[in-house]
mmCIF file of C-alpha atoms in Angstrom:
data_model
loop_
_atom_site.group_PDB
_atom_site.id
_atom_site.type_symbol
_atom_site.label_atom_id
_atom_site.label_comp_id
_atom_site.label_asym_id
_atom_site.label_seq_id
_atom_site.Cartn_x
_atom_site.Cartn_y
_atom_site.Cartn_z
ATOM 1 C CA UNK A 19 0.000 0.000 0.000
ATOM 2 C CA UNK A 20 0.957 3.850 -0.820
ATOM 3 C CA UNK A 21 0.843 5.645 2.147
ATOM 4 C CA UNK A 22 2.784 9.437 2.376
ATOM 5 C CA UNK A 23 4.968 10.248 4.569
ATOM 6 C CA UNK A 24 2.774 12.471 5.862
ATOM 7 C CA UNK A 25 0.312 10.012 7.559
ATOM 8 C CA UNK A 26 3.055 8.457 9.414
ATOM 9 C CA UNK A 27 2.085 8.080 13.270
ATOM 10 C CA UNK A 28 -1.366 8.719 12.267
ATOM 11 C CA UNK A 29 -3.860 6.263 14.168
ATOM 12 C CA UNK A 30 -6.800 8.079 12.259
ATOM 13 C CA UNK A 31 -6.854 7.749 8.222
ATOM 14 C CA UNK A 32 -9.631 9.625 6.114
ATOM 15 C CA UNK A 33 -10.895 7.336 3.497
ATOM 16 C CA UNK A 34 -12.885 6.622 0.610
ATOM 17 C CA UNK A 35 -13.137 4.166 -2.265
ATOM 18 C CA UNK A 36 -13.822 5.229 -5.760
ATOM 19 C CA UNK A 37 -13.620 4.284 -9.504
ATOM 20 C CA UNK A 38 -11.244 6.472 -10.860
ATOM 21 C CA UNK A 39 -11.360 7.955 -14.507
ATOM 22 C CA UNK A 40 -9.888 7.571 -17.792
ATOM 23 C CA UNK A 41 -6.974 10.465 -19.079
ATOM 24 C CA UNK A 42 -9.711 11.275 -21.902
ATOM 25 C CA UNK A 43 -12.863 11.603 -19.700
ATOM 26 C CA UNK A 44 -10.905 13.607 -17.051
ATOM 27 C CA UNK A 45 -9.474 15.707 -19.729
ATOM 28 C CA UNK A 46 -13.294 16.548 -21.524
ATOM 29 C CA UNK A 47 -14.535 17.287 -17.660
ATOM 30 C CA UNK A 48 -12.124 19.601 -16.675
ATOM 31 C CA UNK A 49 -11.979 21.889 -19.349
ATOM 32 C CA UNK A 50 -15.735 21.869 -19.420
ATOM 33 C CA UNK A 51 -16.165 22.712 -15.703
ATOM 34 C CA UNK A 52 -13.765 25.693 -16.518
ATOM 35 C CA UNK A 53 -15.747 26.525 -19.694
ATOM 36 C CA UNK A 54 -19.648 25.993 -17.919
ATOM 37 C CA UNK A 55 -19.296 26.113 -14.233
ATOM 38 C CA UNK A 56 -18.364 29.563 -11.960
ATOM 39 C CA UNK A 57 -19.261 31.122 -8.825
ATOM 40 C CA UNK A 58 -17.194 28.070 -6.764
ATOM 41 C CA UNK A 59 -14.038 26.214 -6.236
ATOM 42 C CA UNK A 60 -13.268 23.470 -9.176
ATOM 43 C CA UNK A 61 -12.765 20.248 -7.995
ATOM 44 C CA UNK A 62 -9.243 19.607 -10.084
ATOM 45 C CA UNK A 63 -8.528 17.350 -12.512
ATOM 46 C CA UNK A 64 -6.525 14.990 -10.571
ATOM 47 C CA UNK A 65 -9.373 14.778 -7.833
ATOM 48 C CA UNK A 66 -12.154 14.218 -9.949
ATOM 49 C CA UNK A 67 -13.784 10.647 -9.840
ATOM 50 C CA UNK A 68 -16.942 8.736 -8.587
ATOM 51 C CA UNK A 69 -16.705 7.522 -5.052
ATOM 52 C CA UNK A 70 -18.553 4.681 -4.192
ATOM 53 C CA UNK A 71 -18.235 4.915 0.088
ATOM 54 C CA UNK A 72 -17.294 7.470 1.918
ATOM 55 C CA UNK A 73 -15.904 5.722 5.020
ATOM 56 C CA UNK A 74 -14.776 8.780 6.888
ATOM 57 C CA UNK A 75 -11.653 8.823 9.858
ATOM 58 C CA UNK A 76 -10.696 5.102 9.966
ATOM 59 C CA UNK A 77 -8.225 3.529 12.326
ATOM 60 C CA UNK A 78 -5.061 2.839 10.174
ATOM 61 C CA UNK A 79 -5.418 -0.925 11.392
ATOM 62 C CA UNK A 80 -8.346 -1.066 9.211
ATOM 63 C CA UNK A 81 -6.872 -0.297 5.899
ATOM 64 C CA UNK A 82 -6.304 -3.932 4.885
ATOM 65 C CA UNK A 83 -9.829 -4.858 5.354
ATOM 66 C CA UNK A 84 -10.868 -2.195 3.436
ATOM 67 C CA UNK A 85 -8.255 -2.625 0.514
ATOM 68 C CA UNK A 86 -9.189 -6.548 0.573
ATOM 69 C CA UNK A 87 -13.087 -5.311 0.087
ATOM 70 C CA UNK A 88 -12.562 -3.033 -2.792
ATOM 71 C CA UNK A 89 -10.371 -5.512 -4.293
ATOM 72 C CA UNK A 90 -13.050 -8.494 -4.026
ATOM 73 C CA UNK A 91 -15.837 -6.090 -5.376
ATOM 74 C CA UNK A 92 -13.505 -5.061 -8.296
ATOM 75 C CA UNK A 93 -12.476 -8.247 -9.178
ATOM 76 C CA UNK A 94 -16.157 -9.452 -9.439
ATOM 77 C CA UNK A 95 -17.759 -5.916 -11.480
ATOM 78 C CA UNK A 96 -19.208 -6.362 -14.881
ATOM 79 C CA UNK A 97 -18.071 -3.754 -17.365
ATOM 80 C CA UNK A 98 -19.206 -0.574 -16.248
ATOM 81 C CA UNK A 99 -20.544 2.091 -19.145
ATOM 82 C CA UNK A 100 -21.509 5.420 -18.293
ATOM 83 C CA UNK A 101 -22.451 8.606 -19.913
ATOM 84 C CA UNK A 102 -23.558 11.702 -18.400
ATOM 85 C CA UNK A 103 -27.155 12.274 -17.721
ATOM 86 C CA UNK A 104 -27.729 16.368 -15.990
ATOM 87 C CA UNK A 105 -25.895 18.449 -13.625
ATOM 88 C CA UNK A 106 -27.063 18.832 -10.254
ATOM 89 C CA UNK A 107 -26.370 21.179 -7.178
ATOM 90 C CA UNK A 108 -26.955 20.215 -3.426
ATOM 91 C CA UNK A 109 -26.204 22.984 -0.664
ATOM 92 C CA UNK A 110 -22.343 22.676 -0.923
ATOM 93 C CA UNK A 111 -20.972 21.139 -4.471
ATOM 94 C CA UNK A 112 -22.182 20.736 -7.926
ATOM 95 C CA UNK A 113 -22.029 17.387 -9.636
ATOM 96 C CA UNK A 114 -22.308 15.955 -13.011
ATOM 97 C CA UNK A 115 -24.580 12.846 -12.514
ATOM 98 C CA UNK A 116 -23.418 9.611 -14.695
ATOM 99 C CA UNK A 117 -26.542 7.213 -16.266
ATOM 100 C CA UNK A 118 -25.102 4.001 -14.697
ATOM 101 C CA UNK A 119 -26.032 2.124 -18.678
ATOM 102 C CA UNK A 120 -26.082 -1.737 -17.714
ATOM 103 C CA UNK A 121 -26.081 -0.991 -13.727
ATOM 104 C CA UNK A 122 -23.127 -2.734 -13.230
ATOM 105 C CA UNK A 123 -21.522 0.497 -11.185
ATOM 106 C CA UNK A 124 -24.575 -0.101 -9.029
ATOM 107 C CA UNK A 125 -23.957 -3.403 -8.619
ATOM 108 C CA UNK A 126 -20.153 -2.984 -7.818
ATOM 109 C CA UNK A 127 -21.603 0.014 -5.114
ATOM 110 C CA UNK A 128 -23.703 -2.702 -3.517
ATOM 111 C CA UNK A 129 -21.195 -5.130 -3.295
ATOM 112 C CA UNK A 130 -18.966 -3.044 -1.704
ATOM 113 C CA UNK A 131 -20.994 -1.642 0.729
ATOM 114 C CA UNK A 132 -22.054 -5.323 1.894
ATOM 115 C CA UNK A 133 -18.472 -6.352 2.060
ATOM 116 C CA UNK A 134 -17.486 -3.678 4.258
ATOM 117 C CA UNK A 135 -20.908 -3.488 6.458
ATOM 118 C CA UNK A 136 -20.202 -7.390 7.195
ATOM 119 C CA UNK A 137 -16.772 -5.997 8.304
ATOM 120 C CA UNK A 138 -18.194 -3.794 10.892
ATOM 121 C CA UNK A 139 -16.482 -0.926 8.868
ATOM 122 C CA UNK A 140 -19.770 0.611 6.776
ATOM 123 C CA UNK A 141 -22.907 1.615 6.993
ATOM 124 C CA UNK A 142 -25.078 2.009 4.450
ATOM 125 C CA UNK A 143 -26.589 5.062 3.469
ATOM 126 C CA UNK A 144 -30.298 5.668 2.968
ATOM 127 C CA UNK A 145 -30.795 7.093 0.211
ATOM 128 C CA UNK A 146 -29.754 5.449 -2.912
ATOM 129 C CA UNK A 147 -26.368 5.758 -4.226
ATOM 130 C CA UNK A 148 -25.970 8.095 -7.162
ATOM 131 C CA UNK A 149 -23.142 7.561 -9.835
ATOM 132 C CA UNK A 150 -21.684 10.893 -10.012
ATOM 133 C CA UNK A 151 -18.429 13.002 -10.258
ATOM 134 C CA UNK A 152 -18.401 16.177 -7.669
ATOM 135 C CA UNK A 153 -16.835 18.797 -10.720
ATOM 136 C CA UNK A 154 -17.660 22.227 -8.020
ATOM 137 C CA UNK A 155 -17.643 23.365 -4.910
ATOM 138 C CA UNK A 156 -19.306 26.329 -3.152
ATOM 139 C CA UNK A 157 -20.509 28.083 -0.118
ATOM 140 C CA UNK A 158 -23.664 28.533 -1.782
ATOM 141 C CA UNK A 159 -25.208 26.799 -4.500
ATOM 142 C CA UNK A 160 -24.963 29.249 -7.666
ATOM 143 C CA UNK A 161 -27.999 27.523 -9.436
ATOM 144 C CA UNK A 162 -25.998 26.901 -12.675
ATOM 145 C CA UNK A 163 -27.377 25.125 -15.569
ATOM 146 C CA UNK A 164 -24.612 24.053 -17.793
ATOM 147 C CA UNK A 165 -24.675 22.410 -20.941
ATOM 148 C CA UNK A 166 -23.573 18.504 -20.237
ATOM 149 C CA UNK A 167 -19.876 17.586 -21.602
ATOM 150 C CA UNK A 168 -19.194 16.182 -24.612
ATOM 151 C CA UNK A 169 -18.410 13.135 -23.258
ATOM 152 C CA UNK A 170 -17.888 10.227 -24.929
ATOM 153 C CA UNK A 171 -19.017 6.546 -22.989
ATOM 154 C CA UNK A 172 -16.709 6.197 -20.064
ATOM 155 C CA UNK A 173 -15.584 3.362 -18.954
ATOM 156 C CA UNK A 174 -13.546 3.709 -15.366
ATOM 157 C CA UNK A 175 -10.089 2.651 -15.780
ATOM 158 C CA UNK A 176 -9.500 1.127 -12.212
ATOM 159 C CA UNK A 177 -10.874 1.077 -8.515
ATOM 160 C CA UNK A 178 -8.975 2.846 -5.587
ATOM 161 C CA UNK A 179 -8.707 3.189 -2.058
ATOM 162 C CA UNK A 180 -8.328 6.835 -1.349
ATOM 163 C CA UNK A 181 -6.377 8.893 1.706
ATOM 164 C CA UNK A 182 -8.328 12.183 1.805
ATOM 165 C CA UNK A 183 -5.918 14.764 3.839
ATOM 166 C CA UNK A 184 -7.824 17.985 4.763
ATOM 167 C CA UNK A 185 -6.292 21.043 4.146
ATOM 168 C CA UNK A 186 -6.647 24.636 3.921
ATOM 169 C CA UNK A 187 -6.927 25.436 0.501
ATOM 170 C CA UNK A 188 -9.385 22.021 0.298
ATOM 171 C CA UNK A 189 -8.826 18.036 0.600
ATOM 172 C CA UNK A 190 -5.831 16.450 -1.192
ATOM 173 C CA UNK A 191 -6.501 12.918 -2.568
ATOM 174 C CA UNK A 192 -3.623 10.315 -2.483
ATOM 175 C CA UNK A 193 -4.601 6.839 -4.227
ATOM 176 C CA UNK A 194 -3.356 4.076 -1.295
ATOM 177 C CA UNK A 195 -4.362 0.926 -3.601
ATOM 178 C CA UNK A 196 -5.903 0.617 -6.805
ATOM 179 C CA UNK A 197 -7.335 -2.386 -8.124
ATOM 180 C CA UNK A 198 -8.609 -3.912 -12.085
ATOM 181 C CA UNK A 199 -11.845 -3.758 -12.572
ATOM 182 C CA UNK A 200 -13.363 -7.436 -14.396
ATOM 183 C CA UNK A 201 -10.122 -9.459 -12.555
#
């Protein structure tokens, strides 16, 4: 595992698992959120992705488990086809929501989450999970209403584990362990 030098002594890690992107779909989303989307923070290039858990301040004993279950999950996902489907805005970040095409994102969310809830280390959310890439982030929602990206099919390129590190100018994302998605 790929762990900074930075977390070193840490009993607390800040995690989150995720299907990352391909070059060409992070490429086409970033220079469309600087093109369509203002009034907010971009989420940059090299942090954009679709998480699939949030699992929040972990104990750093837990890692393995959690590695282990995002590996199992991505081992077993069907191909996974998205395309984008409308932009939406909550209170704090703007999103561009992905139309999951076969479900099998869906399918690898709900494995996951089972995995890690039988580990004690997840629970499930209520509402249902939402394939979607956070692209903005405000104080208060600017009630944009860009045109979608040209965006092509995208097909993740991998699965990762995820140290978020809060700081002041916003999280920083380091991948810990990424995994092949299909085995």
């Amino acid at each position: 595992m790929n762990l900074p030098a930075s977390v070193e002594g840490r009993e607390r890690l800040r995690l989150f698992c995720a299907l990352r992107l391909p070059d060409t779909a992070l490429d086409v989303l970033s220079d469309w959120a600087s093109r369509e989307l203002r009034d907010g923070r971009l989420v940059p290039r090299t942090h954009l992705h679709l998480t699939l858990a949030f699992l929040g301040h972990r104990p750093k004993h837990e890692l393995p488990a959690i590695a282990a279950a995002m590996r199992e999950s991505a081992g077993s996902a069907r191909p996974i086809r998205l395309l984008p489907e409308r932009y939406r805005e909550t209170r704090s970040v703007g999103m561009l929501v992905l139309k999951d095409l076969a479900g099998s994102a869906s399918e690898l969310a709900a494995d996951l989450f089972g995995r890690l809830e039988r580990l004690g280390l997840y629970e499930r959310e209520e509402r249902t999970w939402l394939p979607h890439v956070t692209v903005l982030r405000f104080r208060r929602p600017p009630r944009l209403k860009p045109a979608l990206p040209e965006l092509a099919e995208v097909v993740p390129s991998d699965a990762a584990v995820y140290l978020s590190q809060l700081r002041p100018s916003g999280a920083d994302y380091v991948v810990v362990e990424s995994f092949v998605l299909g085995g």
